[in-house]
Coordinates of C-alpha atoms in Angstrom, one line a residue:
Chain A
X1 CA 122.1 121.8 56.8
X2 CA 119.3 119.2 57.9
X3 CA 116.8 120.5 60.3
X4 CA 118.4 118.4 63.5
X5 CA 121.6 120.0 63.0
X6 CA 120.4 123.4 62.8
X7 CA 118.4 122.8 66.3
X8 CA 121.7 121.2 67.3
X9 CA 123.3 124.4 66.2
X10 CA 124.9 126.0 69.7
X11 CA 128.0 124.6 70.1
X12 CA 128.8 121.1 71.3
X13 CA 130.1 120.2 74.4
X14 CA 133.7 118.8 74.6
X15 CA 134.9 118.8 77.9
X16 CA 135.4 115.4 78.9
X17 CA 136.1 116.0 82.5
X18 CA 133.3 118.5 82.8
X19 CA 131.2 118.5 86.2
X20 CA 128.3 117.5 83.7
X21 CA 130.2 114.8 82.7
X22 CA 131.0 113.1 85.7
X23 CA 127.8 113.2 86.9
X24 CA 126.4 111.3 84.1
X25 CA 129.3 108.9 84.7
X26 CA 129.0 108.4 88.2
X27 CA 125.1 107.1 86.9
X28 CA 126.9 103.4 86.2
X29 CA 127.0 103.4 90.3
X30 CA 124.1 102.0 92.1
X31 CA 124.9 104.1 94.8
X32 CA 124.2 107.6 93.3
X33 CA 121.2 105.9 91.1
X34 CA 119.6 105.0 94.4
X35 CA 120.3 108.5 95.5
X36 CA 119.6 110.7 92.5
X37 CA 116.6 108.6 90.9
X38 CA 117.9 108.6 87.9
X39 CA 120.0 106.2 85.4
X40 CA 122.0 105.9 81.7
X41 CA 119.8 104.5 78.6
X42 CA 122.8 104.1 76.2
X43 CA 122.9 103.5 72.3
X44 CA 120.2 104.2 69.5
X45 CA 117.8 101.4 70.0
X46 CA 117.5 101.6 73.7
X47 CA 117.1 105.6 73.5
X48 CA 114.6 105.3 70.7
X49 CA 112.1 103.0 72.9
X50 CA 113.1 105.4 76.1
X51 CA 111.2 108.6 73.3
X52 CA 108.7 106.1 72.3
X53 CA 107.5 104.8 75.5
X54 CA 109.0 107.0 78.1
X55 CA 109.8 110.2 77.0
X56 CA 108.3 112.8 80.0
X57 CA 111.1 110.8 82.2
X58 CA 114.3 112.2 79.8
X59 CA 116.0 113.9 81.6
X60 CA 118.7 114.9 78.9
X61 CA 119.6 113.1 75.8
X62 CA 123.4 113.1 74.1
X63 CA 124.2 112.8 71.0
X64 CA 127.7 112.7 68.3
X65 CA 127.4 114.9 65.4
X66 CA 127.6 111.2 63.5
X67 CA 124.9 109.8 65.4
X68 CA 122.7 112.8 65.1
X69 CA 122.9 112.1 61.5
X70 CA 122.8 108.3 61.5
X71 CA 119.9 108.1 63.8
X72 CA 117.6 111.2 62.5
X73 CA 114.5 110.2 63.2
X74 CA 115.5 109.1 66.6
X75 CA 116.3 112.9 67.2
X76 CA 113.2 113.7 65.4
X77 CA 111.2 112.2 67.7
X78 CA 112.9 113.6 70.7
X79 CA 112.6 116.7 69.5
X80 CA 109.2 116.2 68.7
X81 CA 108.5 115.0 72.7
X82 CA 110.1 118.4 74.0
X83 CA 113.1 116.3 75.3
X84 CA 116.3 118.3 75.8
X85 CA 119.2 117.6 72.9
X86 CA 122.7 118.6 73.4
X87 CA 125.4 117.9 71.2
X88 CA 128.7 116.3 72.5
X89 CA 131.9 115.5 70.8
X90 CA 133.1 111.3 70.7
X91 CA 135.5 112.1 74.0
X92 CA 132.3 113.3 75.8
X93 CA 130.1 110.8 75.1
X94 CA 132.7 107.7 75.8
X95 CA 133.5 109.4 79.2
X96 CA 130.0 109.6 80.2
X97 CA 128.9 105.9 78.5
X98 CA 129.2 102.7 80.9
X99 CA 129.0 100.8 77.6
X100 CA 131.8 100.2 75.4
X101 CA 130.3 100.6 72.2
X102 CA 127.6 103.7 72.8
X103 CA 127.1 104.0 69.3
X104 CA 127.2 108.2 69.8
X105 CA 123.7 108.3 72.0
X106 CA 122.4 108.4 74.9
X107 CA 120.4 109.3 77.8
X108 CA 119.9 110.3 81.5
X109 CA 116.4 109.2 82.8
X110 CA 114.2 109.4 86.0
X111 CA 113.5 105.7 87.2
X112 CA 109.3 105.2 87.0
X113 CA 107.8 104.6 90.4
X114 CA 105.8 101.7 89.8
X115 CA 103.8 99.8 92.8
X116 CA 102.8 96.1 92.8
X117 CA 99.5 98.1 93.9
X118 CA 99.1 99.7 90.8
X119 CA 100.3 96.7 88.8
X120 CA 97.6 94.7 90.6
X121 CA 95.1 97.4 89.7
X122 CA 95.1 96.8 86.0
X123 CA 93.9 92.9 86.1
X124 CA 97.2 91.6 85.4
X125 CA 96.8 87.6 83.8
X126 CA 100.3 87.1 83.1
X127 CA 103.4 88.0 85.7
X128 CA 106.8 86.3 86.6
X129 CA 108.1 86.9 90.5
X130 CA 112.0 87.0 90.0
X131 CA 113.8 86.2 93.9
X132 CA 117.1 87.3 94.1
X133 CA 118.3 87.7 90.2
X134 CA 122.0 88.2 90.4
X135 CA 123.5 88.3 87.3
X136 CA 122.4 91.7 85.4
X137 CA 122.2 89.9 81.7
X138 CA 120.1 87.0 82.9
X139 CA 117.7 89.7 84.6
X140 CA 117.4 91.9 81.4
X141 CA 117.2 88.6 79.3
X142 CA 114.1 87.7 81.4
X143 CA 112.5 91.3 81.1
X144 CA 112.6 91.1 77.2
X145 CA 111.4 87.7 77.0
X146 CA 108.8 88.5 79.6
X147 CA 108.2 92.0 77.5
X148 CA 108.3 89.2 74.4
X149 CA 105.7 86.7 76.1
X150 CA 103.3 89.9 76.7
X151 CA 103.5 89.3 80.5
X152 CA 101.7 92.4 82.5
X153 CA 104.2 93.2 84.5
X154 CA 108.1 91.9 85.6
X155 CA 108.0 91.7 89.9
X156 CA 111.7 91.5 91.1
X157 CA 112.5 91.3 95.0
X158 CA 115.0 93.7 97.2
X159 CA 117.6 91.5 96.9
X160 CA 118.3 91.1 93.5
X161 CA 120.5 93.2 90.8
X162 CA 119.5 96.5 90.3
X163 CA 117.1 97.2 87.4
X164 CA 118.6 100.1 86.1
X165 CA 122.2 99.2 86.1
X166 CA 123.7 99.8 83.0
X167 CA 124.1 96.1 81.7
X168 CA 120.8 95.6 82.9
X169 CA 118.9 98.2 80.7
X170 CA 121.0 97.1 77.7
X171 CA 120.1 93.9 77.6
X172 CA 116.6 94.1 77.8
X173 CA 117.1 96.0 74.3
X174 CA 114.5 98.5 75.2
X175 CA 112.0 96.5 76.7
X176 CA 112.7 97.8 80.3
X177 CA 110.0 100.9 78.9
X178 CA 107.7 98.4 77.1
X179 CA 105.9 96.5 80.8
X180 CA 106.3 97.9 84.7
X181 CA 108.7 96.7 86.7
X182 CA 108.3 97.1 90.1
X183 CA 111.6 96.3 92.4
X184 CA 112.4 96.1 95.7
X185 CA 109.7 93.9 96.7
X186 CA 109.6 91.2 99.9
X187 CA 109.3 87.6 98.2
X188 CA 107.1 86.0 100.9
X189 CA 104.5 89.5 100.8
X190 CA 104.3 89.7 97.5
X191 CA 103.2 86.1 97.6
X192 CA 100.5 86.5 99.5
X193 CA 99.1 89.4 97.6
X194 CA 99.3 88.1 94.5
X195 CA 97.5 85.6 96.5
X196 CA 94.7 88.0 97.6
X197 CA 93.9 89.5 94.0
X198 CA 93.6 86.0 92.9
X199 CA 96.4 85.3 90.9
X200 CA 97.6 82.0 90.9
X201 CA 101.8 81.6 92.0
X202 CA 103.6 78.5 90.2
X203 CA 107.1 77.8 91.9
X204 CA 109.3 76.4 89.1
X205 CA 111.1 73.6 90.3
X206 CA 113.1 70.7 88.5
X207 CA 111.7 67.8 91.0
X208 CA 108.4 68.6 91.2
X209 CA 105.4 66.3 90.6
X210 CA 103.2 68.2 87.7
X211 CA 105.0 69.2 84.4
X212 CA 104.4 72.3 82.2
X213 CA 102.6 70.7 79.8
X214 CA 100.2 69.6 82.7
X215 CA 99.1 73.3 84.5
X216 CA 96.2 74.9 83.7
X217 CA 97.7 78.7 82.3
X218 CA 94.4 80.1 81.0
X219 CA 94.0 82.1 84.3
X220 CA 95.5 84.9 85.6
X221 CA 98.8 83.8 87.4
X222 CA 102.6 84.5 88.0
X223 CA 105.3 82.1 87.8
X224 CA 107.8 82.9 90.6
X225 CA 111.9 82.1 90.0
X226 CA 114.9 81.4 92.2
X227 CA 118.1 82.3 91.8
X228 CA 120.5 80.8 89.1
X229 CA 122.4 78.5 91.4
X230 CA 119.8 77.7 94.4
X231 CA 116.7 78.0 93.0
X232 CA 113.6 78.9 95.4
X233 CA 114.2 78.0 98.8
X234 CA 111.8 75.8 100.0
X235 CA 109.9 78.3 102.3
X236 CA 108.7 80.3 99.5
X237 CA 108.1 77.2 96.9
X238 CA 105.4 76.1 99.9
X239 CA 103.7 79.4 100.0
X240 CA 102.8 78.8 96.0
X241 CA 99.6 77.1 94.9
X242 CA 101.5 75.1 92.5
X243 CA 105.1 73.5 91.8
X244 CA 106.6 72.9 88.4
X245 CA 109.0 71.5 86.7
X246 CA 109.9 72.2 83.1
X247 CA 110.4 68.9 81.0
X248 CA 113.7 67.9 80.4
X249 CA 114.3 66.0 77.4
X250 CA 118.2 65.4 76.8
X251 CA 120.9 64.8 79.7
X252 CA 121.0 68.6 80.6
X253 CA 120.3 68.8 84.6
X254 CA 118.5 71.9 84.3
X255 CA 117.7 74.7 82.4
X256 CA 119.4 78.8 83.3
X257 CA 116.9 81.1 85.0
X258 CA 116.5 83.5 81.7
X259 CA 115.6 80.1 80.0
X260 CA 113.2 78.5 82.4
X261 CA 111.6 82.6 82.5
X262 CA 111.3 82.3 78.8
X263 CA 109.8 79.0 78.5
X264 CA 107.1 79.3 81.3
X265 CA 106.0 82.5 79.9
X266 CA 105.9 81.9 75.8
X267 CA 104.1 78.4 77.1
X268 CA 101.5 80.8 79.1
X269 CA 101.6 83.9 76.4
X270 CA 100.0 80.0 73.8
X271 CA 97.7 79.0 76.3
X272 CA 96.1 82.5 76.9
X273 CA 96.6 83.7 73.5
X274 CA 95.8 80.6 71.1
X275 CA 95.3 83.0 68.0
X276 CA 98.5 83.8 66.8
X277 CA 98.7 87.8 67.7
X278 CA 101.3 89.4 65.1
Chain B
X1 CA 143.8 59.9 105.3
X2 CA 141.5 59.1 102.3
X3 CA 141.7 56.8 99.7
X4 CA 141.9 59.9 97.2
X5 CA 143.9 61.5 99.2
X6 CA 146.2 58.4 99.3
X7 CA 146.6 58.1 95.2
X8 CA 147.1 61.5 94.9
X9 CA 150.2 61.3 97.4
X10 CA 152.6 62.3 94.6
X11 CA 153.8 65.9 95.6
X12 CA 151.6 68.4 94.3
X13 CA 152.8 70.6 90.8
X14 CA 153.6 74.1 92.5
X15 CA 155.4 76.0 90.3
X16 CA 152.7 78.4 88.5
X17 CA 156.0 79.3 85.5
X18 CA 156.1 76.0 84.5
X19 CA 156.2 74.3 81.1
X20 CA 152.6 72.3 81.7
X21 CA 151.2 75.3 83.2
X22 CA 151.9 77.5 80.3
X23 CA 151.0 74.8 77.8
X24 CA 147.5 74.3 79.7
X25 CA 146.6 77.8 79.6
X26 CA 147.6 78.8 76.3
X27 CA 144.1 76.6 75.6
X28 CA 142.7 79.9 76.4
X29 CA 143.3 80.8 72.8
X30 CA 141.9 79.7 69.3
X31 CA 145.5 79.1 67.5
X32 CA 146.3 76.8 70.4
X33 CA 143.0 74.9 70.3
X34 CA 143.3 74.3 66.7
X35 CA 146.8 73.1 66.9
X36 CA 146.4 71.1 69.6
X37 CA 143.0 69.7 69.2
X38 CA 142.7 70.2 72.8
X39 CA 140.4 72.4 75.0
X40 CA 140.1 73.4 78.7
X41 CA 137.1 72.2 81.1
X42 CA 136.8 74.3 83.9
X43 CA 135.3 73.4 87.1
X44 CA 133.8 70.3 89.5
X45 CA 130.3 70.1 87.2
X46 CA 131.8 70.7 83.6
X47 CA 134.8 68.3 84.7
X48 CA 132.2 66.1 86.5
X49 CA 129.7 65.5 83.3
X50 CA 133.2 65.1 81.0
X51 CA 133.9 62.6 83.2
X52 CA 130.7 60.7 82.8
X53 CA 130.2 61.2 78.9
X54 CA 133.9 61.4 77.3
X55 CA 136.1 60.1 79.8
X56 CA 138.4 58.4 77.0
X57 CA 139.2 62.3 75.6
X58 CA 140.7 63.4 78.7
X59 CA 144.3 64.2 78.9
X60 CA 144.9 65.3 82.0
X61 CA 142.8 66.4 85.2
X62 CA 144.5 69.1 87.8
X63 CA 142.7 69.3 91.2
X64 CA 143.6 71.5 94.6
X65 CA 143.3 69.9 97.3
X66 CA 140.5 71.3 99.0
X67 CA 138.6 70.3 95.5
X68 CA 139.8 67.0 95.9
X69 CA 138.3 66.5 99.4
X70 CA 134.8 69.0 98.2
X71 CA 134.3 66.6 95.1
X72 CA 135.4 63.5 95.8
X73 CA 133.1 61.4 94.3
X74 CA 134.0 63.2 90.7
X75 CA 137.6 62.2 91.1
X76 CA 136.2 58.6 92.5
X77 CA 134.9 58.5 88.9
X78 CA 138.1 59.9 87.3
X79 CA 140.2 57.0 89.3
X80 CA 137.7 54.3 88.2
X81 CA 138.5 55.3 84.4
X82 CA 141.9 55.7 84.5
X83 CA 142.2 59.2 83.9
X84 CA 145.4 61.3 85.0
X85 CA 144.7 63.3 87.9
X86 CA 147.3 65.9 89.3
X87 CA 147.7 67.3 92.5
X88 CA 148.4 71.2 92.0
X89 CA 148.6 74.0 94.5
X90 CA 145.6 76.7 94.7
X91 CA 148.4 78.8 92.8
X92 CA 149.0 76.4 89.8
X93 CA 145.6 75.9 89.4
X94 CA 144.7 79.8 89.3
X95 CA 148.0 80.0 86.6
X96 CA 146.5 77.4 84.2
X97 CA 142.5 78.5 84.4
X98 CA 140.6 81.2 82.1
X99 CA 137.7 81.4 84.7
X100 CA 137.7 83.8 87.6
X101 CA 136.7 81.0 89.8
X102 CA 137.7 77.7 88.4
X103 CA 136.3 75.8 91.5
X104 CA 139.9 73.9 92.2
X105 CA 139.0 71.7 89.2
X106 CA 140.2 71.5 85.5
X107 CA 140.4 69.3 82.7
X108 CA 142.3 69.6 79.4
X109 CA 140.7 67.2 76.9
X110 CA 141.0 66.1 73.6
X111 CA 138.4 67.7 71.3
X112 CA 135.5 64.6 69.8
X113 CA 135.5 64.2 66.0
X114 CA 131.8 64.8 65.2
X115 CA 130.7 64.7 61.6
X116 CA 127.6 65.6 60.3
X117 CA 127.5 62.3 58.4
X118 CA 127.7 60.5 61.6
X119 CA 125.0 62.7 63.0
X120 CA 122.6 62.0 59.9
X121 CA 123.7 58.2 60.0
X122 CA 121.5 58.6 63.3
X123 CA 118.6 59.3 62.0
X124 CA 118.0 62.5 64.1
X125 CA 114.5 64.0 64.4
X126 CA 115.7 67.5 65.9
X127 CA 118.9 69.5 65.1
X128 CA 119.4 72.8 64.7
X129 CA 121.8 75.1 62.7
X130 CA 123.4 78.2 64.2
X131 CA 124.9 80.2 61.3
X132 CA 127.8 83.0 62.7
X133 CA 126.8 82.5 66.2
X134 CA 129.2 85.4 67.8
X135 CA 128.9 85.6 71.2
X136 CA 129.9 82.5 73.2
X137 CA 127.2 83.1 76.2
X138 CA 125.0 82.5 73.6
X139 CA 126.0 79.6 71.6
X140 CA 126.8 78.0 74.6
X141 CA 123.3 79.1 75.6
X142 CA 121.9 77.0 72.7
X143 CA 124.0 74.1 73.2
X144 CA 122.8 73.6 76.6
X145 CA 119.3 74.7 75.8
X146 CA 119.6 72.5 72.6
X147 CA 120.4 69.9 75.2
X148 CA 117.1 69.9 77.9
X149 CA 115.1 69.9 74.4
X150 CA 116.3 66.3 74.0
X151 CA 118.1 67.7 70.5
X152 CA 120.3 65.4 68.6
X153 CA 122.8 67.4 67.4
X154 CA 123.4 71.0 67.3
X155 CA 125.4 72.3 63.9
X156 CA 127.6 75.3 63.5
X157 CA 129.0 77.5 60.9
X158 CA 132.5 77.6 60.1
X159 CA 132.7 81.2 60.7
X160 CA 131.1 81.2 64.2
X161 CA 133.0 81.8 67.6
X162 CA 134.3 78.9 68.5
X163 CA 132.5 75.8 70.4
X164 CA 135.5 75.0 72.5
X165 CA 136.2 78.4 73.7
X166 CA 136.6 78.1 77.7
X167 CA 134.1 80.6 78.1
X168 CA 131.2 78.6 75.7
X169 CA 132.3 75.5 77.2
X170 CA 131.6 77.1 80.9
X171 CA 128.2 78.5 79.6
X172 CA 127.2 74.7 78.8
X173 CA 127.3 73.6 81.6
X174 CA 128.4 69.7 80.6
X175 CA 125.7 70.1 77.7
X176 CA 128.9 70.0 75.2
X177 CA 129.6 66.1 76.6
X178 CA 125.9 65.4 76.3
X179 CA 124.6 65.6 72.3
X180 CA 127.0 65.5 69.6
X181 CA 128.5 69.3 68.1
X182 CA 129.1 69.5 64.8
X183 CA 131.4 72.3 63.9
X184 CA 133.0 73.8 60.8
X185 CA 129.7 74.1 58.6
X186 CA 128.8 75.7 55.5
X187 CA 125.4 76.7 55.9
X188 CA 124.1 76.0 52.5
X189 CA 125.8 72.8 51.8
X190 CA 124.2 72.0 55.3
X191 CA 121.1 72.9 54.3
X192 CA 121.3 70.8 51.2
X193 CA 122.7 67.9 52.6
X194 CA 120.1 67.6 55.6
X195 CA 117.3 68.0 52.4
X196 CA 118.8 65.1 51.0
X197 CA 117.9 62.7 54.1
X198 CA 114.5 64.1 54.6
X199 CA 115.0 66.5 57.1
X200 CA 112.9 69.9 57.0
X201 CA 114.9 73.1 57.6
X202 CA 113.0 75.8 59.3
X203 CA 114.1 79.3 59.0
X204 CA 113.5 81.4 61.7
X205 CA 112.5 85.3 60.9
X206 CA 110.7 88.0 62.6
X207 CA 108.5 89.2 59.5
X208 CA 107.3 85.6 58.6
X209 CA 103.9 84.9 57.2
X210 CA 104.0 81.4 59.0
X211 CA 104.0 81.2 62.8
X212 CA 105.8 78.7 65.6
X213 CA 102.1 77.6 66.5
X214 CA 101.1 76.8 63.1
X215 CA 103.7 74.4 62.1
X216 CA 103.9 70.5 62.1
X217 CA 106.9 70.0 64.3
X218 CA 106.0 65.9 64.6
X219 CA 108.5 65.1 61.7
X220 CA 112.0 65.4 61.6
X221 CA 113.6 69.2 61.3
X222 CA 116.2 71.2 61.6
X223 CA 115.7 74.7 63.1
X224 CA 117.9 77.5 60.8
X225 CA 119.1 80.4 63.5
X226 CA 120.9 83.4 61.7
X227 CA 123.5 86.3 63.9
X228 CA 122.3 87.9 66.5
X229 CA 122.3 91.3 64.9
X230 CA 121.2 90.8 61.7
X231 CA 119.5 87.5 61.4
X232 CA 119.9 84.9 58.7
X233 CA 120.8 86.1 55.2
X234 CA 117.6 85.8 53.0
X235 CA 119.8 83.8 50.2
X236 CA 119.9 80.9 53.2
X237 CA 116.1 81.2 54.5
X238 CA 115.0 80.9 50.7
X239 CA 117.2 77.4 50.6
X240 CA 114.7 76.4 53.3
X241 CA 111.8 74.5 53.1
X242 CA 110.0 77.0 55.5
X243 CA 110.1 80.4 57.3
X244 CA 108.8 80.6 60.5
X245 CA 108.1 83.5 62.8
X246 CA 108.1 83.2 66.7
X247 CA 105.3 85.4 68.0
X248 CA 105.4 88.3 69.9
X249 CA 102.6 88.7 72.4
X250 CA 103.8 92.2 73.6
X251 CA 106.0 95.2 72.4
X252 CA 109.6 93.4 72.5
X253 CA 111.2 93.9 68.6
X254 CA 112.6 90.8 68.8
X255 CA 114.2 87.7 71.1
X256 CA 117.9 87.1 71.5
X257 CA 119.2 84.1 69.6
X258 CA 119.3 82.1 72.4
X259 CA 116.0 82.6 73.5
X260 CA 114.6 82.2 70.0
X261 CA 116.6 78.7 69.6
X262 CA 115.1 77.5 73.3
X263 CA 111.7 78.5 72.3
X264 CA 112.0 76.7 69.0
X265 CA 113.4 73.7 70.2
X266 CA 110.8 73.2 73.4
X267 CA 107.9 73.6 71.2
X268 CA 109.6 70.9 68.7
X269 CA 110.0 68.5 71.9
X270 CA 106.5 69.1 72.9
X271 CA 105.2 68.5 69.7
X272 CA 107.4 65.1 69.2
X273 CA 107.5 64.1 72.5
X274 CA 103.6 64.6 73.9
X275 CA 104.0 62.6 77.2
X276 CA 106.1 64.1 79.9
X277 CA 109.3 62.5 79.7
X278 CA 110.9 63.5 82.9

């Protein structure tokens, strides 16, 4: 008997319509996120960046006998940051996942309470301003290539998805615990401060005058996005020191938002980090 | 009464049960496609660019009427090159389209015969090769990405999801009509084949000694992209004339295919194409 399954020894719980259950369940609502604080960090990898990065947050961690197995040293590590295991059969853990394919793991966690005002604290030089993200896999695209690009920080406005919404935290495969994200912000304020600490805002825009290749990205600055269909209304693009537009090369009339996001911020991670870092 | 309105006097198709209706959605699946040859393009901008770059492979085009007054000027151009438009009820039009929101607008069309000989008869200077490309967000991702990079071709593996899939074809965004898509590859008779006219294939993998910034991307090249989940086999990358790893600035594991492929293919533009085309 391996040490996890001994510590995993009291008996599992198999009650799929437990009250326990359903509350981790009802966690796929934004409603009772918004109210309870908390949210679901489903399957191996996500879970085992949640330990790494974020551990005094875990609220409870649940795992399949097969998954304790397969992912050991996921468990290990849990373990090892105090978190608190329990052991669920297959029928539990599918009636508390969102995600169709849980892969026998996961977790409830409390949401991080993280301030543009502490953000702006730590000298940020590389950010992205993300107005009204709808769709959840373009938003989580754009946190794991912003995570990728080694922005500071990922600054998303009031009106967009929510952050921790299942889809959301899967598809930024982890990286939602790797930079802050602060949410609920006011596009037009947070402007202005970013403004005030000196950082320099770049609208992206497909019409605009000065190309990619042309803006100065060695200092501090923050590229702010519009949605996928509109793009930034014009109100906001005026408040930025600077317009963009990303090349276009082909016949394509523009590029999607997770797209632009990555290719403003791996052009800005080159220009302020010309030694290759790995 | 306008002039569309006027050559689309016929009486409208209503009956949703019908023959044509059942034949046009059954493009919805693969055996149908591969029967058929044919392939469905959903909605006023996919049916719009279709229009512009492959009117001759269009079948038949099915418009509501409220589409028909919204886009006129995209059946203006259908008229002017003698394609078959049909007036359909909001209900027919819902019966024959896999998208939720299909926008009043669908095309079926023939599918283009693109080899890779007539792609390396071309001389191109920037391909790339997607080997088992699974999910169809993401290839179509790639095409359209592949696309605003000013690529000449993109190339796919025989056992990929399939390129003409109404949901990759929706996640194009008219990038499919655009550059020519080359499907039904082996990868290393590809890979052989592209050696053989002088083009460099570039492997792309996390661990390589060799980074994106390091690499002379003037010459012509093909970019190798493996799965999603596990990369490309290391029997393929060793066929390759390079490996080349895409940095990572911050604590993300990895990109997604998708954003990997963009990020590859922008820095190739850039390096090939140093004045701001746009």
């Amino acid at each position: 008997m391996s040490r996890n399954a001994e510590r995993r020894a009291g008996a599992p719980l198999t009650n799929p319509r437990s009250d326990r259950v359903r509350s981790v369940r009802a966690l796929a609502r934004r409603s009772v996120r918004m109210q309870s604080g908390r949210f679901l960090v489903e399957g191996p990898q996500a879970v085992r960046e949640l330990v790494r990065y974020a551990a005094p947050s875990i609220v409870d961690l649940y795992v399949t006998a097969a998954a304790g197995e397969r992912y050991a040293a996921v468990l290990d590590s849990a373990y090892a940051a105090g978190v608190f295991v329990h052991s669920v059969s297959d029928e539990v853990l599918a009636a508390m996942a969102d995600a169709e394919t849980p892969q026998g793991m996961l977790a409830v966690a409390q949401q991080p309470e993280v301030s543009l005002t502490s953000v702006l604290a730590g000298s940020p030089r590389l950010l992205v301003l993300l107005q009204e993200v709808r769709d959840p896999g373009n938003l989580g695209t754009v946190i794991r290539g912003a995570d990728a690009a080694g922005s500071d920080a990922v600054l998303i406005t009031d009106s967009s998805v929510d952050a921790y919404s299942p889809k959301v935290v899967r598809s930024t495969a982890g990286s939602l615990f790797h930079l802050p994200v602060v949410t609920g912000l006011e596009a037009s304020a947070t402007i202005q401060e970013l403004a005030s600490h000196g950082i320099r805002t770049l609208a992206t825009e497909g019409e605009a005058a000065t190309s990619l290749a042309d803006v100065d990205l060695t200092t501090p600055h923050c590229w702010v996005m519009g949605t996928e269909a509109q793009g930034l209304p014009d109100s906001l693009a005026t408040q930025c020191d600077q317009r963009v537009a990303i090349p276009i090369y082909g016949k394509a009339e523009s590029l999607n938002m997770a797209m632009a996001a990555t290719i403003c911020l791996y052009t800005s991670a080159t220009a302020q980090q010309p030694l290759a870092p790995y």
